[in-house]
PDB file of C-alpha atoms in Angstrom:
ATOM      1  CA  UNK A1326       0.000   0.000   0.000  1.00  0.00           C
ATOM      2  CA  UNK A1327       1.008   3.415  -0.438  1.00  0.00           C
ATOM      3  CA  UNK A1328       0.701   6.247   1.744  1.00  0.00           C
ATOM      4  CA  UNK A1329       0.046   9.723   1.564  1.00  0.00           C
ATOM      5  CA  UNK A1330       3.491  10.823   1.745  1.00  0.00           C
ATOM      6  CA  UNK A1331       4.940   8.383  -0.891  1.00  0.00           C
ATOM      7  CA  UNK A1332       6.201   5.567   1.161  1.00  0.00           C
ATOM      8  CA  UNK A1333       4.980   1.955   0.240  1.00  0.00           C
ATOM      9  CA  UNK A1334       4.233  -0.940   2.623  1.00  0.00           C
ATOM     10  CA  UNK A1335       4.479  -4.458   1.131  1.00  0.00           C
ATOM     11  CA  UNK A1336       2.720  -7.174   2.766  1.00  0.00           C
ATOM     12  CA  UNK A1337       4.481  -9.753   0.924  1.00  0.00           C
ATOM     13  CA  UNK A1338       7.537  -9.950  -1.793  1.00  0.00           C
ATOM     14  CA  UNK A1339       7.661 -12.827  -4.432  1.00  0.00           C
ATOM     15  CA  UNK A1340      10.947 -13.713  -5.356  1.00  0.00           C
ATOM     16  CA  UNK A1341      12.576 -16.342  -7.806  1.00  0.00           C
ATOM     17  CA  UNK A1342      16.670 -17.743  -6.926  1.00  0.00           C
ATOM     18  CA  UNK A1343      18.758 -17.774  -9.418  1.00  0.00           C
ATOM     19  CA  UNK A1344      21.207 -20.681  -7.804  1.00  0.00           C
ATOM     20  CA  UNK A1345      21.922 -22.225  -4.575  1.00  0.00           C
ATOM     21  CA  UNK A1346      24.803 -23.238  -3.731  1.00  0.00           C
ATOM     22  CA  UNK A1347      28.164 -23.326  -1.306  1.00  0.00           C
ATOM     23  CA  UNK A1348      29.893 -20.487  -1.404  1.00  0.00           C
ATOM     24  CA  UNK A1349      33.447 -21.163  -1.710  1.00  0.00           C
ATOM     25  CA  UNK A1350      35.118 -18.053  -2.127  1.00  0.00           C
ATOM     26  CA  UNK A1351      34.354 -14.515  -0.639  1.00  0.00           C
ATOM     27  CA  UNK A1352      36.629 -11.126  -1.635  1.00  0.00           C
ATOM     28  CA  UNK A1353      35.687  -8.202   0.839  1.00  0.00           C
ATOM     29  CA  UNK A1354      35.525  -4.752   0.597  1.00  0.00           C
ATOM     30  CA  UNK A1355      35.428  -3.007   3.934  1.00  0.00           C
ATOM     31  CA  UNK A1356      32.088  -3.922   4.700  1.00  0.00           C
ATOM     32  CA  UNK A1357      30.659  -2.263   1.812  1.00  0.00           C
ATOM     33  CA  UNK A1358      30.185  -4.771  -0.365  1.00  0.00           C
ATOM     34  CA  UNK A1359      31.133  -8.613  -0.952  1.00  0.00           C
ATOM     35  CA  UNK A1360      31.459 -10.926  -4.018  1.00  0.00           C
ATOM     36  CA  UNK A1361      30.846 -14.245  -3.358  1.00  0.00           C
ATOM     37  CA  UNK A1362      31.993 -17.234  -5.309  1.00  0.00           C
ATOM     38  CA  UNK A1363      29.377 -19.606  -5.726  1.00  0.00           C
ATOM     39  CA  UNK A1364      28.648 -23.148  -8.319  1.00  0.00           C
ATOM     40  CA  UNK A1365      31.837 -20.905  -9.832  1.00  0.00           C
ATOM     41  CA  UNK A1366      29.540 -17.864 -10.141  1.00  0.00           C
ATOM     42  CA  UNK A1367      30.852 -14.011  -8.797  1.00  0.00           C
ATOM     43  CA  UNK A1368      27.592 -12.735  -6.813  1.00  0.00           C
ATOM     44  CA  UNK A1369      27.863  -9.346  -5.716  1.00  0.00           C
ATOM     45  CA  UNK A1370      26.458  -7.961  -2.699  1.00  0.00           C
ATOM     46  CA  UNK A1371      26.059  -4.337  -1.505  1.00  0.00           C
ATOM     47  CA  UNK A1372      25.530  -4.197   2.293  1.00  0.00           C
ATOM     48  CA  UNK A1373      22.614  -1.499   1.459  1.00  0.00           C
ATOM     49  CA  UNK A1374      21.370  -2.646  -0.989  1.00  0.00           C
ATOM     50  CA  UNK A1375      21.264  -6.936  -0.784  1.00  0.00           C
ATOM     51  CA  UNK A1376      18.531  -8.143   0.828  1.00  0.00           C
ATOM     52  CA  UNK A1377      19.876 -10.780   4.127  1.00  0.00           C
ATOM     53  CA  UNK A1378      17.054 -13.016   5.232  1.00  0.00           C
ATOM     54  CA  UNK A1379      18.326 -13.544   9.460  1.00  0.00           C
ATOM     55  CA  UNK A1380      16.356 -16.476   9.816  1.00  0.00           C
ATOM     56  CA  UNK A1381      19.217 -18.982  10.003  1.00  0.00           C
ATOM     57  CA  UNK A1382      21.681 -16.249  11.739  1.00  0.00           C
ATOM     58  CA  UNK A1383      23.154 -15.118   8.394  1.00  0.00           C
ATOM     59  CA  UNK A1384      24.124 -11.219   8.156  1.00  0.00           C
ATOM     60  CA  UNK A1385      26.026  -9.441   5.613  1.00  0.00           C
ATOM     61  CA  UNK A1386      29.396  -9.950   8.019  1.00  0.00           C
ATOM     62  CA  UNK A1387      29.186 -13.344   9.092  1.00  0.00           C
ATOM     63  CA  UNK A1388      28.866 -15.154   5.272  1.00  0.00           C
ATOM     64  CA  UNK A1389      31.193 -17.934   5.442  1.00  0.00           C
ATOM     65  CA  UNK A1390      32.879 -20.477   2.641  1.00  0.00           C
ATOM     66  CA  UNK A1391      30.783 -23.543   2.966  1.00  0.00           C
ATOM     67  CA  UNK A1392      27.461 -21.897   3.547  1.00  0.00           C
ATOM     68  CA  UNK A1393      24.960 -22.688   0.952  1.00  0.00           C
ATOM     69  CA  UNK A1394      23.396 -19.744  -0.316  1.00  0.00           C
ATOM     70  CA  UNK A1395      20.164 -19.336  -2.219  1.00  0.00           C
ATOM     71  CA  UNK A1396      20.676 -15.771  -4.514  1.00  0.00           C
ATOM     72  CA  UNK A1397      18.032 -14.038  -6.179  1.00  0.00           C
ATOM     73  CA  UNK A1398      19.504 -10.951  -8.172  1.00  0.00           C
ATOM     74  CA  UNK A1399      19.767  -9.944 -11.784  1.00  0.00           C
ATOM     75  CA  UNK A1400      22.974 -10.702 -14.463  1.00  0.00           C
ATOM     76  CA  UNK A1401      25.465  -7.727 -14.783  1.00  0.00           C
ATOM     77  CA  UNK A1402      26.991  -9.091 -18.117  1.00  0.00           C
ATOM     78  CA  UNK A1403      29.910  -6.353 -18.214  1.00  0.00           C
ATOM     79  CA  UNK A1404      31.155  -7.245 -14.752  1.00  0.00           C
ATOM     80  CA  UNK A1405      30.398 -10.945 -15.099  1.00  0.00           C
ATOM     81  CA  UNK A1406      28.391 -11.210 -11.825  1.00  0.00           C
ATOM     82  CA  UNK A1407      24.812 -11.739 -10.262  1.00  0.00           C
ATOM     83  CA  UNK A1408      24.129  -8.817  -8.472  1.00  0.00           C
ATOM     84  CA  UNK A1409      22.325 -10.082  -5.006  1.00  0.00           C
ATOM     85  CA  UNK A1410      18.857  -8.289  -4.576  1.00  0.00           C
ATOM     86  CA  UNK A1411      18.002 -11.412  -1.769  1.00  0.00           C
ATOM     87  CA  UNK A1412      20.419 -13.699  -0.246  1.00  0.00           C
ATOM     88  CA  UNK A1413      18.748 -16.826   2.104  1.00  0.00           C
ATOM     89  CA  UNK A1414      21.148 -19.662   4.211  1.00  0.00           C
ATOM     90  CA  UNK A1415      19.785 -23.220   3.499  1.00  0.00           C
ATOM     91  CA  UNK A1416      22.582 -24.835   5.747  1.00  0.00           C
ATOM     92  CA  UNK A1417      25.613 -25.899   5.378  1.00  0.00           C
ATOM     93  CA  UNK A1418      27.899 -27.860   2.810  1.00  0.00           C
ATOM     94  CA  UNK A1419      28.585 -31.114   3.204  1.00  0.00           C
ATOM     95  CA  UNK A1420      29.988 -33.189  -0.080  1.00  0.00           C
ATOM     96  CA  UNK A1421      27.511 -34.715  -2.294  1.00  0.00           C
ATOM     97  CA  UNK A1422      24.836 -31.764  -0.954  1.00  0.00           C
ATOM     98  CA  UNK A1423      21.454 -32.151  -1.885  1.00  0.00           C
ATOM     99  CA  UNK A1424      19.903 -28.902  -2.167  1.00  0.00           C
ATOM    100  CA  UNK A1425      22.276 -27.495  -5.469  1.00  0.00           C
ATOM    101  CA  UNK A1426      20.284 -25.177  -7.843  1.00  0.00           C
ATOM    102  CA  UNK A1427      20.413 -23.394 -10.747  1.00  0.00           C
ATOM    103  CA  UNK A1428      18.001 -21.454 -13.291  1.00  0.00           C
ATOM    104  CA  UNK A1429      18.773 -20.041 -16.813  1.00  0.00           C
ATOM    105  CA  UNK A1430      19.402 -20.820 -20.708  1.00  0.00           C
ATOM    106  CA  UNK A1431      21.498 -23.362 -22.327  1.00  0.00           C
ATOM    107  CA  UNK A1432      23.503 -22.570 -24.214  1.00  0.00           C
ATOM    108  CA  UNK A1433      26.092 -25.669 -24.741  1.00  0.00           C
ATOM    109  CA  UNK A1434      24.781 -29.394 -24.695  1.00  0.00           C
ATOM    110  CA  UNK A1435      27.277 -32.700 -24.576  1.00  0.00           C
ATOM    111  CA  UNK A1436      26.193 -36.180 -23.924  1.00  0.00           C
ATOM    112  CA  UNK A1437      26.892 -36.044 -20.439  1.00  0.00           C
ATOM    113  CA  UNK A1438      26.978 -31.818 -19.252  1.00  0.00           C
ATOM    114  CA  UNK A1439      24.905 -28.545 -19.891  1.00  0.00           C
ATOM    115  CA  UNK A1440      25.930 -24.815 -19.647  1.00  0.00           C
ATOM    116  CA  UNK A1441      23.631 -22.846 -18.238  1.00  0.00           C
ATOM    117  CA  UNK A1442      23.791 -19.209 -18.594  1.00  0.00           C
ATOM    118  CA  UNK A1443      22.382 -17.006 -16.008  1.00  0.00           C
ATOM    119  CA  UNK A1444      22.884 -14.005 -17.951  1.00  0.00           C
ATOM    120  CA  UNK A1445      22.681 -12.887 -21.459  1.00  0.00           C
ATOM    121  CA  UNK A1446      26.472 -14.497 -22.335  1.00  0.00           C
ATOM    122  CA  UNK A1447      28.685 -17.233 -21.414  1.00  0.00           C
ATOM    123  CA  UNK A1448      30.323 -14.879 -18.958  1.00  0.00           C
ATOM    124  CA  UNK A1449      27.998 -16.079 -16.047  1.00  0.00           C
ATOM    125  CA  UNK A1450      27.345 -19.616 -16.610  1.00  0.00           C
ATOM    126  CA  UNK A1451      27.694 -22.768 -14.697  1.00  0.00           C
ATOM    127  CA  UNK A1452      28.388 -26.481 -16.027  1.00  0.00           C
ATOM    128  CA  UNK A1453      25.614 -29.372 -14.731  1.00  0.00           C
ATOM    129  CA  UNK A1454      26.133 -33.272 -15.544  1.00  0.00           C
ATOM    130  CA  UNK A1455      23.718 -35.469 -15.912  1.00  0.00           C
ATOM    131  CA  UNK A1456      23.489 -39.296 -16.736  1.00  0.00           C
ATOM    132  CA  UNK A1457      21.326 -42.309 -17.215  1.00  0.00           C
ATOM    133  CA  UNK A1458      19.669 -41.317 -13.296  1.00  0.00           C
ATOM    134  CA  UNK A1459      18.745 -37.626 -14.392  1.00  0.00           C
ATOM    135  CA  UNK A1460      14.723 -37.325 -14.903  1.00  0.00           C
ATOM    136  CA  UNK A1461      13.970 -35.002 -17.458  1.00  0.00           C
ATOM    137  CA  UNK A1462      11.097 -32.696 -16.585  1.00  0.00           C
ATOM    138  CA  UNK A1463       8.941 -31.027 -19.537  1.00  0.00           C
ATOM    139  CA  UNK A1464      12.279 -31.557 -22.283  1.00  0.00           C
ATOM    140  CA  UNK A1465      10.480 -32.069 -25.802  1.00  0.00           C
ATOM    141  CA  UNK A1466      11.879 -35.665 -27.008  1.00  0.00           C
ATOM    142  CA  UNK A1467      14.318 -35.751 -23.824  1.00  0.00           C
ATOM    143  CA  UNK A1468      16.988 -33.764 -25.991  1.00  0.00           C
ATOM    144  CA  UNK A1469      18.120 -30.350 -24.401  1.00  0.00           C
ATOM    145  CA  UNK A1470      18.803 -27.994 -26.708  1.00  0.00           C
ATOM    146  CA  UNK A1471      20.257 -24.700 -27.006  1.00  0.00           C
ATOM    147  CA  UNK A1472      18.071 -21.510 -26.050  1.00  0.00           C
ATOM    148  CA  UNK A1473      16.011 -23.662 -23.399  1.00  0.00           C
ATOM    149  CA  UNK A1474      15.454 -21.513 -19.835  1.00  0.00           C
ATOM    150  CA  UNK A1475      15.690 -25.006 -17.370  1.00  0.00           C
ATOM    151  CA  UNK A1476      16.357 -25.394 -13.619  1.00  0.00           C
ATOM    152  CA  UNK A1477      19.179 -27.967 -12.665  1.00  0.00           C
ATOM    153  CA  UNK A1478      18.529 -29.545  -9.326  1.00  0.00           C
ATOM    154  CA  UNK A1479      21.166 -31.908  -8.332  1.00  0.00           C
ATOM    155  CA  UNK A1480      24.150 -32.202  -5.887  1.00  0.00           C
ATOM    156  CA  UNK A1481      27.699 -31.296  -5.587  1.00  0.00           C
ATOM    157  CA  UNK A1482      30.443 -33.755  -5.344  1.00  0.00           C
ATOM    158  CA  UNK A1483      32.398 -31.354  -3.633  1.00  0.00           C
ATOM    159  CA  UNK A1484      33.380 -27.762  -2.771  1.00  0.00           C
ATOM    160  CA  UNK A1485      34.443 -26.436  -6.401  1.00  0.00           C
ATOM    161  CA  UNK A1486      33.103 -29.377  -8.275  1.00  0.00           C
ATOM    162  CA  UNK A1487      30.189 -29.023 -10.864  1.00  0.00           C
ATOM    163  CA  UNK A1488      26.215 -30.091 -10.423  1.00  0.00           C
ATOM    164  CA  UNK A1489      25.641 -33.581 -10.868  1.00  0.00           C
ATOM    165  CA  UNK A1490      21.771 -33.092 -11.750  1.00  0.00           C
ATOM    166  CA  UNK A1491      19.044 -35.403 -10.189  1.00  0.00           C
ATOM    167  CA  UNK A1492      16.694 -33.555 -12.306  1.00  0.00           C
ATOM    168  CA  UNK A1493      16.671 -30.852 -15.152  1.00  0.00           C
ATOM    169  CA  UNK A1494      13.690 -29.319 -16.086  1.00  0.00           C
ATOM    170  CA  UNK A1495      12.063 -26.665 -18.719  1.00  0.00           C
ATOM    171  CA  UNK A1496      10.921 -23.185 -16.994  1.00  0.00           C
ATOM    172  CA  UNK A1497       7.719 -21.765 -18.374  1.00  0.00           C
ATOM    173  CA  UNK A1498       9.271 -18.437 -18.670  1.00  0.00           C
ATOM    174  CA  UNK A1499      12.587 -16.708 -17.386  1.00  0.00           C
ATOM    175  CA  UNK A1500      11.436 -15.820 -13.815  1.00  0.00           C
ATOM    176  CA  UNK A1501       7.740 -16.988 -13.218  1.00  0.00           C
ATOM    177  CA  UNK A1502       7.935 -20.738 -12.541  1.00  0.00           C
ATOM    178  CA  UNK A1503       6.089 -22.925 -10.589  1.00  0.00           C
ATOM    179  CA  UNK A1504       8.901 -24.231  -8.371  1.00  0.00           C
TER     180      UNK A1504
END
């Protein structure tokens, strides 16, 4: 709602991550801002302007390598980042983590590995295998193709490894799915 004076009041905010994942890197910059390295992805965050859900203890200081992020933000294709609008803690890594995910277009198939892009180039893009186990959700024939907006879910053999994906599905559009 909106008041007299200008100011809004939300009652709720709907939000779509982009990936979730450990972070395993983090470059500081006097408590200004942060980028995180996460699935191999830079995701910066501004300390006034990210978005730090507290309910698992997580603040802008205390982000630690190993904590598995979920980011919601938008691609900045020149610096080669996510910026971080919304930042949640889903726990903690652990190899072979469960909870690995990311959202965007294809843009490079093999017979056993996608690249995702999470921007509009290759610039911000993360690799996902997949095997005989993967299911295939909504993929016309099975065959991923270039130019297809999916969500990986899978797990991470370890720290700086890529996704292995338990499942890979087609998104209705780039940021209203069903989840």
């Amino acid at each position: 709602t909106l008041t007299h004076d200008g100011h809004g009041h939300a009652e709720s905010i709907h939000y779509e991550d982009d990936l979730t994942g450990p972070v395993s890197a983090i470059t500081s910059n006097g408590g200004v801002s942060k980028v995180l390295i996460i699935l191999g992805v830079q995701v910066f965050m501004d300390a006034s302007v990210t978005y730090v859900d507290s309910d698992y203890g997580l603040t802008f200081d205390n982000i630690a390598v190993g904590d598995v992020i979920e980011v919601s933000g938008y691609a900045d294709d020149t610096n080669g980042w996510i910026n971080a609008t919304y930042i949640e803690k889903q726990g903690l890594f652990t190899n072979f983590s469960d909870n690995i995910e990311v959202k965007g277009t294809i843009i490079g198939v093999t017979d056993s590995s996608v690249s995702i892009s999470l921007g509009n180039s290759a610039s911000i893009s993360v690799t996902v295998n997949y095997n005989s186990a993967t299911e295939f959700e909504h993929i016309p024939g099975g065959q991923l193709t270039n130019g297809m907006f999916v969500e990986a879910k899978g797990h991470l053999p370890s720290l700086d490894g890529n996704i292995l994906a338990r499942e890979i599905e087609i998104e209705t559009d780039d940021h209203h799915s069903d989840d």
